Amino acid sequence: QVQLVESGGGLVQPGESLRLSCTASGSIFFINAMSWYRQAPGKQRELVAVIGRSGTTNYADSVKGRFTISRDNGENTVYLQMNGLKTEDTAVYYCSAGIAPTDTKYFRDYWGQGTQVTVSS
């Protein structure tokens, strides 16, 4: 079974930094794009950042210049470095990846369980 497990969330003050990690495990044939989403209370889930297999990135306007997404293909891991955090960044952060399992080799989206990020003074 393919699983995504996030870590690195927590409580920080405005202006501080956090680094989220998400590792895919299981019988994996190939991982395509990897992404971070977030969902704040009472709001819809939104895309924060995405990174392609080759490293091409795209960011939501609200996080450009503050957040950096990166990946380690050898470790099946995606990271989200979050600097200059603001109170409005408070949300549950989810990672997602397009993965083809070894048994089927058909791509589908997998999701992690989410990690809470709270920015508060």
mmCIF file with all atom_site columns, C-alpha atoms in Angstrom:
data_model
loop_
_atom_site.group_PDB
_atom_site.id
_atom_site.type_symbol
_atom_site.label_atom_id
_atom_site.label_alt_id
_atom_site.label_comp_id
_atom_site.label_asym_id
_atom_site.label_entity_id
_atom_site.label_seq_id
_atom_site.pdbx_PDB_ins_code
_atom_site.Cartn_x
_atom_site.Cartn_y
_atom_site.Cartn_z
_atom_site.occupancy
_atom_site.B_iso_or_equiv
_atom_site.pdbx_formal_charge
_atom_site.auth_seq_id
_atom_site.auth_comp_id
_atom_site.auth_asym_id
_atom_site.auth_atom_id
_atom_site.pdbx_PDB_model_num
ATOM 1   C CA . GLN A 1 1   ? 0.000   0.000  0.000   1.00 0.00 ? 1   GLN A CA 1
ATOM 2   C CA . VAL A 1 2   ? 1.235   3.450  -0.897  1.00 0.00 ? 2   VAL A CA 1
ATOM 3   C CA . GLN A 1 3   ? 1.189   6.006  1.905   1.00 0.00 ? 3   GLN A CA 1
ATOM 4   C CA . LEU A 1 4   ? 2.154   9.643  2.313   1.00 0.00 ? 4   LEU A CA 1
ATOM 5   C CA . VAL A 1 5   ? 3.190   10.784 5.769   1.00 0.00 ? 5   VAL A CA 1
ATOM 6   C CA . GLU A 1 6   ? 3.716   14.452 6.651   1.00 0.00 ? 6   GLU A CA 1
ATOM 7   C CA . SER A 1 7   ? 5.699   15.899 9.524   1.00 0.00 ? 7   SER A CA 1
ATOM 8   C CA . GLY A 1 8   ? 7.017   19.239 10.720  1.00 0.00 ? 8   GLY A CA 1
ATOM 9   C CA . GLY A 1 9   ? 3.925   21.202 11.652  1.00 0.00 ? 9   GLY A CA 1
ATOM 10  C CA . GLY A 1 10  ? 3.598   23.148 14.856  1.00 0.00 ? 10  GLY A CA 1
ATOM 11  C CA . LEU A 1 11  ? 2.925   26.454 16.583  1.00 0.00 ? 11  LEU A CA 1
ATOM 12  C CA . VAL A 1 12  ? 5.109   29.430 15.686  1.00 0.00 ? 12  VAL A CA 1
ATOM 13  C CA . GLN A 1 13  ? 4.994   33.194 16.000  1.00 0.00 ? 13  GLN A CA 1
ATOM 14  C CA . PRO A 1 14  ? 4.543   35.541 13.040  1.00 0.00 ? 14  PRO A CA 1
ATOM 15  C CA . GLY A 1 15  ? 7.756   35.968 11.091  1.00 0.00 ? 15  GLY A CA 1
ATOM 16  C CA . GLU A 1 16  ? 9.180   32.607 12.105  1.00 0.00 ? 16  GLU A CA 1
ATOM 17  C CA . SER A 1 17  ? 9.871   29.590 9.903   1.00 0.00 ? 17  SER A CA 1
ATOM 18  C CA . LEU A 1 18  ? 8.818   25.962 9.633   1.00 0.00 ? 18  LEU A CA 1
ATOM 19  C CA . ARG A 1 19  ? 9.847   23.128 7.350   1.00 0.00 ? 19  ARG A CA 1
ATOM 20  C CA . LEU A 1 20  ? 7.324   20.480 6.394   1.00 0.00 ? 20  LEU A CA 1
ATOM 21  C CA . SER A 1 21  ? 8.297   17.059 5.069   1.00 0.00 ? 21  SER A CA 1
ATOM 22  C CA . CYS A 1 22  ? 6.252   14.393 3.324   1.00 0.00 ? 22  CYS A CA 1
ATOM 23  C CA . THR A 1 23  ? 7.562   10.943 2.467   1.00 0.00 ? 23  THR A CA 1
ATOM 24  C CA . ALA A 1 24  ? 5.913   8.414  0.198   1.00 0.00 ? 24  ALA A CA 1
ATOM 25  C CA . SER A 1 25  ? 6.333   4.754  1.096   1.00 0.00 ? 25  SER A CA 1
ATOM 26  C CA . GLY A 1 26  ? 5.162   1.391  -0.167  1.00 0.00 ? 26  GLY A CA 1
ATOM 27  C CA . SER A 1 27  ? 5.463   -0.373 -3.502  1.00 0.00 ? 27  SER A CA 1
ATOM 28  C CA . ILE A 1 28  ? 6.063   2.633  -5.721  1.00 0.00 ? 28  ILE A CA 1
ATOM 29  C CA . PHE A 1 29  ? 6.836   2.391  -9.418  1.00 0.00 ? 29  PHE A CA 1
ATOM 30  C CA . PHE A 1 30  ? 7.008   6.115  -10.195 1.00 0.00 ? 30  PHE A CA 1
ATOM 31  C CA . ILE A 1 31  ? 6.170   9.465  -8.616  1.00 0.00 ? 31  ILE A CA 1
ATOM 32  C CA . ASN A 1 32  ? 5.154   12.346 -10.847 1.00 0.00 ? 32  ASN A CA 1
ATOM 33  C CA . ALA A 1 33  ? 4.288   15.800 -9.473  1.00 0.00 ? 33  ALA A CA 1
ATOM 34  C CA . MET A 1 34  ? 4.241   16.398 -5.713  1.00 0.00 ? 34  MET A CA 1
ATOM 35  C CA . SER A 1 35  ? 2.237   19.163 -4.101  1.00 0.00 ? 35  SER A CA 1
ATOM 36  C CA . TRP A 1 36  ? 1.322   20.913 -0.890  1.00 0.00 ? 36  TRP A CA 1
ATOM 37  C CA . TYR A 1 37  ? -2.219  22.041 -0.178  1.00 0.00 ? 37  TYR A CA 1
ATOM 38  C CA . ARG A 1 38  ? -3.703  23.727 2.861   1.00 0.00 ? 38  ARG A CA 1
ATOM 39  C CA . GLN A 1 39  ? -7.128  24.127 4.369   1.00 0.00 ? 39  GLN A CA 1
ATOM 40  C CA . ALA A 1 40  ? -7.968  26.790 6.906   1.00 0.00 ? 40  ALA A CA 1
ATOM 41  C CA . PRO A 1 41  ? -11.068 26.540 9.124   1.00 0.00 ? 41  PRO A CA 1
ATOM 42  C CA . GLY A 1 42  ? -14.196 27.363 7.155   1.00 0.00 ? 42  GLY A CA 1
ATOM 43  C CA . LYS A 1 43  ? -12.321 27.603 3.859   1.00 0.00 ? 43  LYS A CA 1
ATOM 44  C CA . GLN A 1 44  ? -11.801 25.365 0.873   1.00 0.00 ? 44  GLN A CA 1
ATOM 45  C CA . ARG A 1 45  ? -8.585  23.434 0.390   1.00 0.00 ? 45  ARG A CA 1
ATOM 46  C CA . GLU A 1 46  ? -6.170  25.416 -1.759  1.00 0.00 ? 46  GLU A CA 1
ATOM 47  C CA . LEU A 1 47  ? -3.009  24.616 -3.661  1.00 0.00 ? 47  LEU A CA 1
ATOM 48  C CA . VAL A 1 48  ? 0.091   26.102 -2.043  1.00 0.00 ? 48  VAL A CA 1
ATOM 49  C CA . ALA A 1 49  ? 2.904   24.800 -4.226  1.00 0.00 ? 49  ALA A CA 1
ATOM 50  C CA . VAL A 1 50  ? 3.662   22.074 -6.738  1.00 0.00 ? 50  VAL A CA 1
ATOM 51  C CA . ILE A 1 51  ? 6.915   20.580 -8.014  1.00 0.00 ? 51  ILE A CA 1
ATOM 52  C CA . GLY A 1 52  ? 7.364   18.403 -11.046 1.00 0.00 ? 52  GLY A CA 1
ATOM 53  C CA . ARG A 1 53  ? 9.627   15.383 -11.317 1.00 0.00 ? 53  ARG A CA 1
ATOM 54  C CA . SER A 1 54  ? 12.344  17.500 -12.911 1.00 0.00 ? 54  SER A CA 1
ATOM 55  C CA . GLY A 1 55  ? 12.041  20.267 -10.321 1.00 0.00 ? 55  GLY A CA 1
ATOM 56  C CA . THR A 1 56  ? 9.768   22.749 -12.063 1.00 0.00 ? 56  THR A CA 1
ATOM 57  C CA . THR A 1 57  ? 7.832   24.664 -9.427  1.00 0.00 ? 57  THR A CA 1
ATOM 58  C CA . ASN A 1 58  ? 4.699   26.776 -9.151  1.00 0.00 ? 58  ASN A CA 1
ATOM 59  C CA . TYR A 1 59  ? 3.337   28.690 -6.164  1.00 0.00 ? 59  TYR A CA 1
ATOM 60  C CA . ALA A 1 60  ? 0.156   30.342 -5.005  1.00 0.00 ? 60  ALA A CA 1
ATOM 61  C CA . ASP A 1 61  ? 0.490   34.117 -5.166  1.00 0.00 ? 61  ASP A CA 1
ATOM 62  C CA . SER A 1 62  ? -0.038  34.356 -1.407  1.00 0.00 ? 62  SER A CA 1
ATOM 63  C CA . VAL A 1 63  ? 3.155   32.420 -0.640  1.00 0.00 ? 63  VAL A CA 1
ATOM 64  C CA . LYS A 1 64  ? 5.499   33.487 -3.461  1.00 0.00 ? 64  LYS A CA 1
ATOM 65  C CA . GLY A 1 65  ? 8.803   34.720 -2.107  1.00 0.00 ? 65  GLY A CA 1
ATOM 66  C CA . ARG A 1 66  ? 8.178   33.189 1.335   1.00 0.00 ? 66  ARG A CA 1
ATOM 67  C CA . PHE A 1 67  ? 7.696   29.450 0.713   1.00 0.00 ? 67  PHE A CA 1
ATOM 68  C CA . THR A 1 68  ? 9.995   27.087 -1.176  1.00 0.00 ? 68  THR A CA 1
ATOM 69  C CA . ILE A 1 69  ? 9.028   23.609 -2.337  1.00 0.00 ? 69  ILE A CA 1
ATOM 70  C CA . SER A 1 70  ? 11.721  21.028 -3.062  1.00 0.00 ? 70  SER A CA 1
ATOM 71  C CA . ARG A 1 71  ? 11.987  17.269 -3.432  1.00 0.00 ? 71  ARG A CA 1
ATOM 72  C CA . ASP A 1 72  ? 14.401  14.385 -3.072  1.00 0.00 ? 72  ASP A CA 1
ATOM 73  C CA . ASN A 1 73  ? 13.510  11.789 -5.672  1.00 0.00 ? 73  ASN A CA 1
ATOM 74  C CA . GLY A 1 74  ? 15.824  9.210  -4.139  1.00 0.00 ? 74  GLY A CA 1
ATOM 75  C CA . GLU A 1 75  ? 14.003  9.493  -0.815  1.00 0.00 ? 75  GLU A CA 1
ATOM 76  C CA . ASN A 1 76  ? 10.495  9.936  -2.309  1.00 0.00 ? 76  ASN A CA 1
ATOM 77  C CA . THR A 1 77  ? 10.196  13.055 -0.186  1.00 0.00 ? 77  THR A CA 1
ATOM 78  C CA . VAL A 1 78  ? 8.840   16.544 -0.760  1.00 0.00 ? 78  VAL A CA 1
ATOM 79  C CA . TYR A 1 79  ? 9.590   19.516 1.469   1.00 0.00 ? 79  TYR A CA 1
ATOM 80  C CA . LEU A 1 80  ? 7.981   22.882 2.079   1.00 0.00 ? 80  LEU A CA 1
ATOM 81  C CA . GLN A 1 81  ? 10.216  25.526 3.618   1.00 0.00 ? 81  GLN A CA 1
ATOM 82  C CA . MET A 1 82  ? 7.990   28.259 5.020   1.00 0.00 ? 82  MET A CA 1
ATOM 83  C CA . ASN A 1 83  ? 9.634   31.554 5.972   1.00 0.00 ? 83  ASN A CA 1
ATOM 84  C CA . GLY A 1 84  ? 8.082   34.788 7.141   1.00 0.00 ? 84  GLY A CA 1
ATOM 85  C CA . LEU A 1 85  ? 4.978   33.014 8.357   1.00 0.00 ? 85  LEU A CA 1
ATOM 86  C CA . LYS A 1 86  ? 1.822   35.061 8.805   1.00 0.00 ? 86  LYS A CA 1
ATOM 87  C CA . THR A 1 87  ? -1.284  34.414 10.872  1.00 0.00 ? 87  THR A CA 1
ATOM 88  C CA . GLU A 1 88  ? -3.192  33.823 7.639   1.00 0.00 ? 88  GLU A CA 1
ATOM 89  C CA . ASP A 1 89  ? -0.927  30.841 6.915   1.00 0.00 ? 89  ASP A CA 1
ATOM 90  C CA . THR A 1 90  ? -2.607  28.970 9.759   1.00 0.00 ? 90  THR A CA 1
ATOM 91  C CA . ALA A 1 91  ? -4.141  25.805 8.315   1.00 0.00 ? 91  ALA A CA 1
ATOM 92  C CA . VAL A 1 92  ? -3.857  22.064 8.039   1.00 0.00 ? 92  VAL A CA 1
ATOM 93  C CA . TYR A 1 93  ? -1.245  21.348 5.379   1.00 0.00 ? 93  TYR A CA 1
ATOM 94  C CA . TYR A 1 94  ? -1.600  18.274 3.184   1.00 0.00 ? 94  TYR A CA 1
ATOM 95  C CA . CYS A 1 95  ? 0.830   16.768 0.727   1.00 0.00 ? 95  CYS A CA 1
ATOM 96  C CA . SER A 1 96  ? -0.332  15.073 -2.432  1.00 0.00 ? 96  SER A CA 1
ATOM 97  C CA . ALA A 1 97  ? 1.476   13.156 -5.146  1.00 0.00 ? 97  ALA A CA 1
ATOM 98  C CA . GLY A 1 98  ? 0.711   11.486 -8.431  1.00 0.00 ? 98  GLY A CA 1
ATOM 99  C CA . ILE A 1 99  ? 1.958   7.949  -7.888  1.00 0.00 ? 99  ILE A CA 1
ATOM 100 C CA . ALA A 1 100 ? 1.952   4.784  -9.936  1.00 0.00 ? 100 ALA A CA 1
ATOM 101 C CA . PRO A 1 101 ? 2.108   1.736  -7.639  1.00 0.00 ? 101 PRO A CA 1
ATOM 102 C CA . THR A 1 102 ? 4.263   -1.185 -8.686  1.00 0.00 ? 102 THR A CA 1
ATOM 103 C CA . ASP A 1 103 ? 1.340   -3.599 -9.076  1.00 0.00 ? 103 ASP A CA 1
ATOM 104 C CA . THR A 1 104 ? -0.883  -1.513 -11.377 1.00 0.00 ? 104 THR A CA 1
ATOM 105 C CA . LYS A 1 105 ? 1.464   1.138  -12.785 1.00 0.00 ? 105 LYS A CA 1
ATOM 106 C CA . TYR A 1 106 ? -1.581  3.397  -13.121 1.00 0.00 ? 106 TYR A CA 1
ATOM 107 C CA . PHE A 1 107 ? -1.181  6.909  -11.760 1.00 0.00 ? 107 PHE A CA 1
ATOM 108 C CA . ARG A 1 108 ? -3.579  8.302  -9.209  1.00 0.00 ? 108 ARG A CA 1
ATOM 109 C CA . ASP A 1 109 ? -3.427  11.022 -6.574  1.00 0.00 ? 109 ASP A CA 1
ATOM 110 C CA . TYR A 1 110 ? -2.478  10.042 -3.052  1.00 0.00 ? 110 TYR A CA 1
ATOM 111 C CA . TRP A 1 111 ? -2.905  12.263 0.008   1.00 0.00 ? 111 TRP A CA 1
ATOM 112 C CA . GLY A 1 112 ? -1.274  12.511 3.392   1.00 0.00 ? 112 GLY A CA 1
ATOM 113 C CA . GLN A 1 113 ? -3.178  12.819 6.649   1.00 0.00 ? 113 GLN A CA 1
ATOM 114 C CA . GLY A 1 114 ? -2.330  16.479 7.146   1.00 0.00 ? 114 GLY A CA 1
ATOM 115 C CA . THR A 1 115 ? -0.215  18.409 9.627   1.00 0.00 ? 115 THR A CA 1
ATOM 116 C CA . GLN A 1 116 ? -1.373  21.460 11.574  1.00 0.00 ? 116 GLN A CA 1
ATOM 117 C CA . VAL A 1 117 ? 0.476   24.751 11.189  1.00 0.00 ? 117 VAL A CA 1
ATOM 118 C CA . THR A 1 118 ? -0.561  27.505 13.576  1.00 0.00 ? 118 THR A CA 1
ATOM 119 C CA . VAL A 1 119 ? 0.902   30.992 13.393  1.00 0.00 ? 119 VAL A CA 1
ATOM 120 C CA . SER A 1 120 ? -0.005  33.084 16.395  1.00 0.00 ? 120 SER A CA 1
ATOM 121 C CA . SER A 1 121 ? 1.516   35.619 18.727  1.00 0.00 ? 121 SER A CA 1
#
